[in-house]
Coordinates of C-alpha atoms in Angstrom, one line a residue:
M219 CA 91.4 120.1 150.6
S220 CA 92.4 118.4 147.3
Q221 CA 91.9 115.0 148.9
Y222 CA 88.4 116.0 150.0
T223 CA 87.6 117.4 146.5
G224 CA 88.8 114.2 144.8
T225 CA 86.8 112.1 147.2
L226 CA 83.7 114.2 146.5
A227 CA 84.2 114.0 142.8
R228 CA 84.6 110.3 142.9
T229 CA 81.4 109.9 145.1
L230 CA 79.4 112.1 142.7
L231 CA 80.6 110.1 139.7
V232 CA 79.8 106.7 141.3
A233 CA 76.3 108.1 142.2
G234 CA 75.9 109.1 138.5
V235 CA 76.8 105.7 137.3
A236 CA 74.5 104.0 139.8
T237 CA 71.6 106.3 138.8
S238 CA 72.2 105.5 135.1
L239 CA 72.1 101.7 135.9
V240 CA 68.9 102.0 137.9
A241 CA 67.4 104.0 135.0
C242 CA 68.4 101.3 132.5
A243 CA 66.9 98.6 134.8
A244 CA 63.6 100.4 134.9
T245 CA 63.3 100.7 131.1
A246 CA 61.1 98.3 129.3
P247 CA 63.0 95.6 127.4
Q248 CA 64.0 96.6 123.9
T249 CA 64.6 94.6 120.8
T250 CA 68.2 93.3 121.1
R251 CA 69.5 94.7 117.8
V252 CA 72.9 96.3 118.4
E253 CA 75.1 98.7 116.4
P254 CA 77.5 98.8 115.6
A255 CA 97.8 58.8 103.1
P256 CA 99.1 60.6 100.0
A257 CA 99.0 64.3 99.5
P258 CA 96.4 65.5 97.0
A259 CA 97.5 66.4 93.5
P260 CA 97.9 70.1 92.9
L261 CA 95.1 72.0 91.3
S262 CA 95.8 73.3 87.8
Q263 CA 94.8 76.7 86.7
S264 CA 92.0 75.3 84.7
A265 CA 90.8 73.1 87.5
L266 CA 89.8 75.9 89.7
P267 CA 86.2 76.9 89.1
S268 CA 85.5 80.6 88.6
P269 CA 84.0 82.0 91.7
S270 CA 80.3 82.6 91.5
P271 CA 79.2 86.2 91.6
A272 CA 78.1 87.3 95.0
A273 CA 74.3 87.7 95.2
P274 CA 73.4 91.3 96.1
L275 CA 72.4 91.6 99.7
E276 CA 70.1 94.2 101.1
A277 CA 71.7 96.3 103.8
A278 CA 69.3 96.2 106.7
P279 CA 70.4 98.7 109.4
V280 CA 70.1 97.8 113.0
Q281 CA 69.0 100.1 115.9
P282 CA 71.5 100.9 118.7
A283 CA 70.9 99.6 122.2
P284 CA 71.4 101.6 125.3
V285 CA 75.0 101.6 126.6
A286 CA 75.4 99.8 129.9
F287 CA 78.6 100.1 132.0
R288 CA 79.6 97.3 134.3
A289 CA 78.9 97.8 138.0
S290 CA 82.5 97.0 138.5
A291 CA 83.8 99.4 135.9
P292 CA 86.9 101.2 137.2
L293 CA 87.0 105.0 137.4
Q294 CA 90.5 104.9 136.2
Y295 CA 92.6 102.2 134.5
V296 CA 96.3 102.2 133.5
V297 CA 96.8 100.4 130.2
Q298 CA 99.3 97.5 130.6
P299 CA 101.6 95.8 128.1
G300 CA 99.8 92.8 126.7
D301 CA 96.3 94.5 127.0
T302 CA 93.9 94.3 124.0
L303 CA 91.2 96.8 123.1
W304 CA 88.6 94.0 123.5
G305 CA 89.9 93.3 127.0
I306 CA 89.8 96.9 128.0
A307 CA 86.3 97.4 126.6
S308 CA 85.2 94.3 128.6
R309 CA 86.4 96.0 131.8
F310 CA 84.2 99.0 131.3
L311 CA 81.2 97.8 129.3
A312 CA 78.6 95.0 129.7
Q313 CA 78.5 95.0 125.9
P314 CA 82.1 95.6 124.7
W315 CA 81.1 96.2 121.1
Q316 CA 79.7 99.5 122.2
W317 CA 83.2 100.9 122.7
P318 CA 82.9 103.5 119.9
E319 CA 79.9 105.0 121.6
V320 CA 81.8 105.8 124.8
W321 CA 85.3 106.5 123.7
F322 CA 86.0 110.2 123.7
V323 CA 87.9 111.1 120.5
N324 CA 90.5 113.8 121.2
E325 CA 91.0 115.6 117.8
Q326 CA 94.3 117.1 119.1
V327 CA 95.9 113.6 119.2
A328 CA 97.1 111.9 116.1
N329 CA 95.3 108.5 115.6
P330 CA 93.0 109.2 118.5
H331 CA 91.5 105.7 118.4
L332 CA 94.9 104.1 119.2
I333 CA 95.7 103.3 122.9
Y334 CA 99.2 102.7 124.2
P335 CA 100.6 101.0 127.3
G336 CA 100.9 103.5 130.1
D337 CA 97.8 105.5 128.9
V338 CA 95.5 106.4 131.8
L339 CA 91.8 105.8 130.9
M340 CA 89.2 107.5 133.1
L341 CA 85.4 107.3 133.3
R342 CA 84.0 110.8 133.1
V343 CA 80.7 112.6 132.4
I344 CA 81.0 114.9 129.4
N345 CA 78.0 116.9 128.2
G346 CA 75.7 114.7 130.3
R347 CA 77.1 111.4 128.9
Q348 CA 79.4 108.9 130.5
Q349 CA 82.5 108.6 128.4
I350 CA 85.9 107.1 128.7
V351 CA 88.7 109.6 128.2
R352 CA 92.5 109.4 128.0
D353 CA 94.3 111.4 130.6
A354 CA 96.7 113.9 128.9
T355 CA 99.1 113.8 131.9
P356 CA 101.4 111.0 130.6
A357 CA 102.9 113.2 127.8
L358 CA 106.1 111.4 127.3
R359 CA 105.0 110.6 123.7
V360 CA 103.7 114.1 122.9
L361 CA 105.5 116.6 120.8
R362 CA 104.1 120.2 120.9
L363 CA 103.9 121.3 117.3
G364 CA 100.9 123.6 117.3
P365 CA 98.1 121.1 118.0
Q366 CA 99.2 118.4 120.4
V367 CA 100.5 115.5 118.3
R368 CA 101.4 112.0 119.5
E369 CA 104.6 110.7 118.1
S370 CA 104.3 107.0 119.1
A371 CA 104.9 104.3 116.5
L372 CA 101.7 102.7 115.4
D373 CA 103.0 99.2 116.2
D374 CA 103.4 100.3 119.9
A375 CA 99.6 100.6 120.2
I376 CA 97.7 97.8 121.8
P377 CA 95.9 95.5 119.2
A378 CA 92.2 94.8 119.2
I379 CA 92.8 91.1 119.7
P380 CA 95.7 88.9 120.8
L381 CA 98.0 88.9 117.8
E382 CA 99.7 85.7 118.9
A383 CA 96.4 83.9 118.5
I384 CA 96.2 84.6 114.7
Q385 CA 100.0 84.9 113.9
D386 CA 100.3 81.3 112.7
F387 CA 97.2 81.7 110.5
L388 CA 98.5 84.8 108.9
R389 CA 101.9 83.3 108.2
N390 CA 100.6 79.9 107.2
P391 CA 97.1 80.3 105.7
R392 CA 95.0 77.1 106.0
M393 CA 92.1 78.4 104.0
V394 CA 92.2 80.6 100.9
G395 CA 89.1 82.4 99.5
A396 CA 88.0 81.3 96.0
D397 CA 88.3 84.9 94.8
E398 CA 91.9 85.1 96.1
L399 CA 92.9 81.7 94.8
A400 CA 91.6 82.4 91.3
R401 CA 94.2 85.2 90.9
A402 CA 96.9 83.6 93.1
P403 CA 100.4 83.1 91.6
Y404 CA 101.7 79.5 91.3
I405 CA 104.9 77.6 90.8
V406 CA 105.4 76.5 87.2
A407 CA 108.8 74.9 87.4
F408 CA 111.9 74.1 89.5
A409 CA 115.5 74.0 88.4
D410 CA 116.6 70.9 86.4
D411 CA 113.0 70.0 85.6
Q412 CA 112.3 68.7 89.1
L413 CA 108.7 68.1 90.1
I414 CA 109.3 68.7 93.8
A415 CA 111.8 70.8 95.8
G416 CA 112.7 71.9 99.3
S417 CA 114.1 74.8 101.2
G418 CA 116.8 76.7 99.3
S419 CA 115.6 75.6 95.9
P420 CA 115.0 78.1 93.1
A421 CA 111.4 78.2 91.7
F422 CA 109.8 79.9 88.7
V423 CA 106.5 81.5 89.5
K424 CA 103.8 82.7 87.2
N425 CA 101.1 85.4 87.7
L426 CA 103.1 87.5 90.2
P427 CA 101.8 91.1 90.3
A428 CA 104.2 93.7 89.0
E429 CA 104.1 95.5 92.2
G430 CA 103.5 93.6 95.4
D431 CA 105.0 91.5 98.2
Y432 CA 108.3 89.7 97.7
R433 CA 107.6 87.3 100.6
W434 CA 104.9 84.7 100.0
A435 CA 103.4 81.7 101.7
V436 CA 103.2 78.5 99.6
V437 CA 100.0 76.5 100.0
R438 CA 98.4 73.5 98.4
P439 CA 94.6 73.9 97.9
D440 CA 92.6 70.9 99.0
R441 CA 89.0 70.5 100.0
A442 CA 86.4 73.0 98.7
I443 CA 84.5 75.0 101.3
T444 CA 80.9 75.7 100.1
D445 CA 78.3 78.2 101.2
P446 CA 75.5 76.2 103.0
D447 CA 72.9 78.7 101.7
T448 CA 73.9 78.7 98.0
D449 CA 76.3 75.8 97.4
D450 CA 78.8 78.3 95.9
I451 CA 82.4 77.6 96.5
L452 CA 83.7 80.2 99.0
G453 CA 87.3 78.9 99.3
Y454 CA 89.5 76.0 99.7
A455 CA 91.1 74.4 102.8
A456 CA 94.8 74.6 102.2
T457 CA 97.9 72.7 103.4
P458 CA 100.8 75.0 104.3
V459 CA 103.9 74.0 102.2
G460 CA 106.4 76.7 103.1
G461 CA 107.7 80.1 102.1
L462 CA 109.1 81.8 99.0
E463 CA 111.0 85.0 98.4
V464 CA 111.0 86.6 94.9
R465 CA 114.5 87.3 93.6
E466 CA 114.0 88.4 90.0
M467 CA 110.8 89.7 88.4
D468 CA 109.9 88.7 84.9
P469 CA 106.7 89.3 82.9
V470 CA 106.4 85.6 82.0
A471 CA 107.9 83.6 84.9
S472 CA 109.6 85.3 87.9
L473 CA 112.4 83.6 89.8
G474 CA 112.1 83.0 93.5
R475 CA 113.7 80.8 96.2
L476 CA 112.0 78.6 98.7
T477 CA 113.0 79.9 102.1
R478 CA 111.4 77.3 104.3
S479 CA 109.6 74.0 103.8
D480 CA 106.9 72.4 105.9
M481 CA 106.8 69.7 103.2
E482 CA 108.2 69.3 99.7
A483 CA 106.8 72.0 97.3
R484 CA 105.3 70.8 94.0
V485 CA 104.8 72.3 90.6
G486 CA 101.3 73.9 90.8
D487 CA 101.4 74.9 94.4
R488 CA 99.9 78.4 95.0
L489 CA 101.3 81.5 96.5
V490 CA 99.4 83.8 98.9
P491 CA 100.7 86.9 100.6
I492 CA 102.1 86.6 104.1
N493 CA 100.1 88.9 106.4
D494 CA 102.3 88.9 109.5
A495 CA 102.8 92.6 109.5
L496 CA 100.6 95.2 111.2
F497 CA 97.8 94.4 108.6
E498 CA 94.6 95.7 110.2
A499 CA 95.2 94.8 113.8
R500 CA 94.3 98.3 115.1
F501 CA 90.6 98.2 114.3
V502 CA 87.9 99.1 116.8
P503 CA 85.6 96.5 118.2
R504 CA 82.1 97.3 117.1
A505 CA 78.8 95.7 116.0
P506 CA 78.0 95.6 112.3
D507 CA 75.8 98.4 110.9
N508 CA 73.7 95.9 108.9
A509 CA 71.8 92.8 110.0
I510 CA 73.9 89.7 109.6
D511 CA 72.7 86.2 109.4
G512 CA 75.4 83.7 108.5
Q513 CA 77.1 80.5 109.5
V514 CA 80.4 79.1 110.5
V515 CA 81.7 77.2 107.5
W516 CA 85.3 76.3 108.5
I517 CA 87.4 76.0 111.6
A518 CA 91.2 76.2 111.6
E519 CA 93.3 73.0 111.6
E520 CA 90.3 71.3 110.0
R521 CA 88.7 70.9 113.4
L522 CA 85.0 70.1 113.9
Q523 CA 84.7 72.4 116.9
A524 CA 86.4 75.7 118.0
I525 CA 87.1 77.1 121.4
Q526 CA 88.5 80.4 122.6
Y527 CA 91.3 82.0 120.5
Q528 CA 90.8 79.7 117.5
V529 CA 90.2 81.0 114.0
V530 CA 86.9 80.4 112.1
A531 CA 85.5 81.4 108.7
I532 CA 81.9 82.5 108.1
N533 CA 79.9 82.7 104.9
R534 CA 79.4 86.5 104.9
G535 CA 81.9 89.2 103.9
Q536 CA 82.3 92.6 102.4
A537 CA 79.2 92.2 100.3
A538 CA 77.1 92.0 103.5
G539 CA 78.8 95.1 104.9
L540 CA 81.3 93.3 107.1
A541 CA 84.8 94.7 107.9
P542 CA 87.7 93.9 110.4
G543 CA 86.6 94.7 113.9
H544 CA 83.0 93.7 113.6
L545 CA 81.8 91.5 116.4
L546 CA 79.3 88.7 115.9
T547 CA 77.5 86.4 118.3
V548 CA 77.7 82.7 117.6
K549 CA 74.6 80.7 118.3
Q550 CA 74.4 76.9 118.4
R551 CA 72.2 75.7 115.6
S552 CA 68.7 74.5 116.5
R553 CA 68.3 71.0 117.8
V554 CA 65.3 68.7 117.4
V555 CA 64.6 66.5 120.4
N556 CA 61.9 63.9 121.2
D557 CA 59.2 65.1 123.5
P558 CA 59.2 62.8 126.5
H559 CA 55.5 63.2 127.3
A560 CA 53.8 64.0 124.0
R561 CA 54.1 62.4 120.6
G562 CA 56.4 64.3 118.3
T563 CA 59.5 66.4 118.6
V564 CA 60.5 69.8 119.9
T565 CA 62.8 72.2 118.1
L566 CA 65.0 73.9 120.6
P567 CA 65.8 77.6 119.9
P568 CA 69.4 78.5 119.1
Q569 CA 71.5 79.4 122.2
P570 CA 74.5 81.8 122.3
V571 CA 77.7 80.0 122.7
G572 CA 80.4 82.6 121.9
M573 CA 81.6 85.8 120.4
V574 CA 83.8 86.2 117.2
M575 CA 85.7 89.3 116.1
L576 CA 86.5 89.5 112.4
F577 CA 90.1 90.4 111.5
R578 CA 90.0 89.8 107.7
T579 CA 87.2 90.1 105.2
D580 CA 86.8 89.1 101.5
A581 CA 83.9 89.7 99.3
R582 CA 81.9 86.6 100.4
L583 CA 84.0 85.2 103.2
S584 CA 85.4 86.5 106.6
F585 CA 87.9 85.2 109.1
G586 CA 87.4 85.8 112.8
L587 CA 88.9 84.9 116.1
V588 CA 86.8 83.3 118.8
L589 CA 87.0 85.7 121.8
E590 CA 84.5 84.0 124.0
A591 CA 83.1 80.4 124.0
T592 CA 80.9 79.0 126.7
R593 CA 80.8 75.7 124.9
P594 CA 82.5 74.4 121.7
I595 CA 81.5 76.2 118.5
G596 CA 80.6 73.9 115.6
I597 CA 80.4 74.0 111.8
L598 CA 77.0 75.5 110.7
D599 CA 76.5 77.3 114.0
A600 CA 74.8 80.7 113.3
V601 CA 76.6 84.0 113.4
V602 CA 74.4 87.1 114.0
N603 CA 74.6 90.6 115.3
P604 CA 75.2 90.8 119.0
G605 CA 71.9 90.2 120.7
A606 CA 70.0 89.2 117.5
V607 CA 67.9 86.1 117.2
A608 CA 69.3 83.4 115.0
R609 CA 67.2 81.7 112.4

């Protein structure tokens, strides 16, 4: 009897999904706005230009698009070690950034947005809506203290994106925002009046915050990265130099020690925090709330093109309403070609070439990981809301 009931429930659910898909196909097309070779000399403190104030941007809200489940969406999925939230959302949804619209939030579970290996995710109809729910059966991590509370460590939860793809960037920043660099600590001296030093050498550092990290990455700012729209300096490409640990704090010059060296450190080299901890890896993939129209301004390793799982920077940030977890479509910039039969040229419309998820945002600059790329992504390619039209 239970087998018959389960089969019947599964048949009804599949029929419900098919009916929803047919209804979506019959709906008139809607606007595709969605919701959510010597080394260079070190820069001196005075050589760094003050970052230009961010121009105020009007927040233009976008309208949600209908949620479409994949025809191949499983009725049940067991989360595996190594899964990412993006990968799971892609299993169920035609548009993975719509995950927040279909994930059922159980208020009886601590951190209900977090998903763990071993969790069983099921496609269910709740209050007339198709939603993805977590089966409460695997309760090994549950402690009954009044409301049901999950006791799993946060770092056991699956991340939104593959952490190994951004780990090197977090430990060895290769681009530093202008706002961050303007306030970054820097090496003022080594022992015995040396101008360069290697791993194990003591170093005196100025401008360290009174309360902050004791582990830092040492970088050497190089080429300025400018905003193609305004010519403002957004940041600097940076050469990783090594690492430094603070040993003794001092209001004038704190004492640290170089812990590793990718190259010899110099007086004037800058310090930026090492972000190899949990940082903000547990964000939820979603579309931005505001209309975004930006460009790729930098690709990791100083490459001219990016492919899947490479880091890029764009010329939009918190001032435009962006935050970690936001997904953007990358569109190849317009090309002008000669018309073979008529005099003149033809401007080809921008074509989608990939998808980027942001994992770090500054005021005017954001860093993202290329999750999908149908062809190489280039500098000045457009980044827009998923489904939006690039300029």
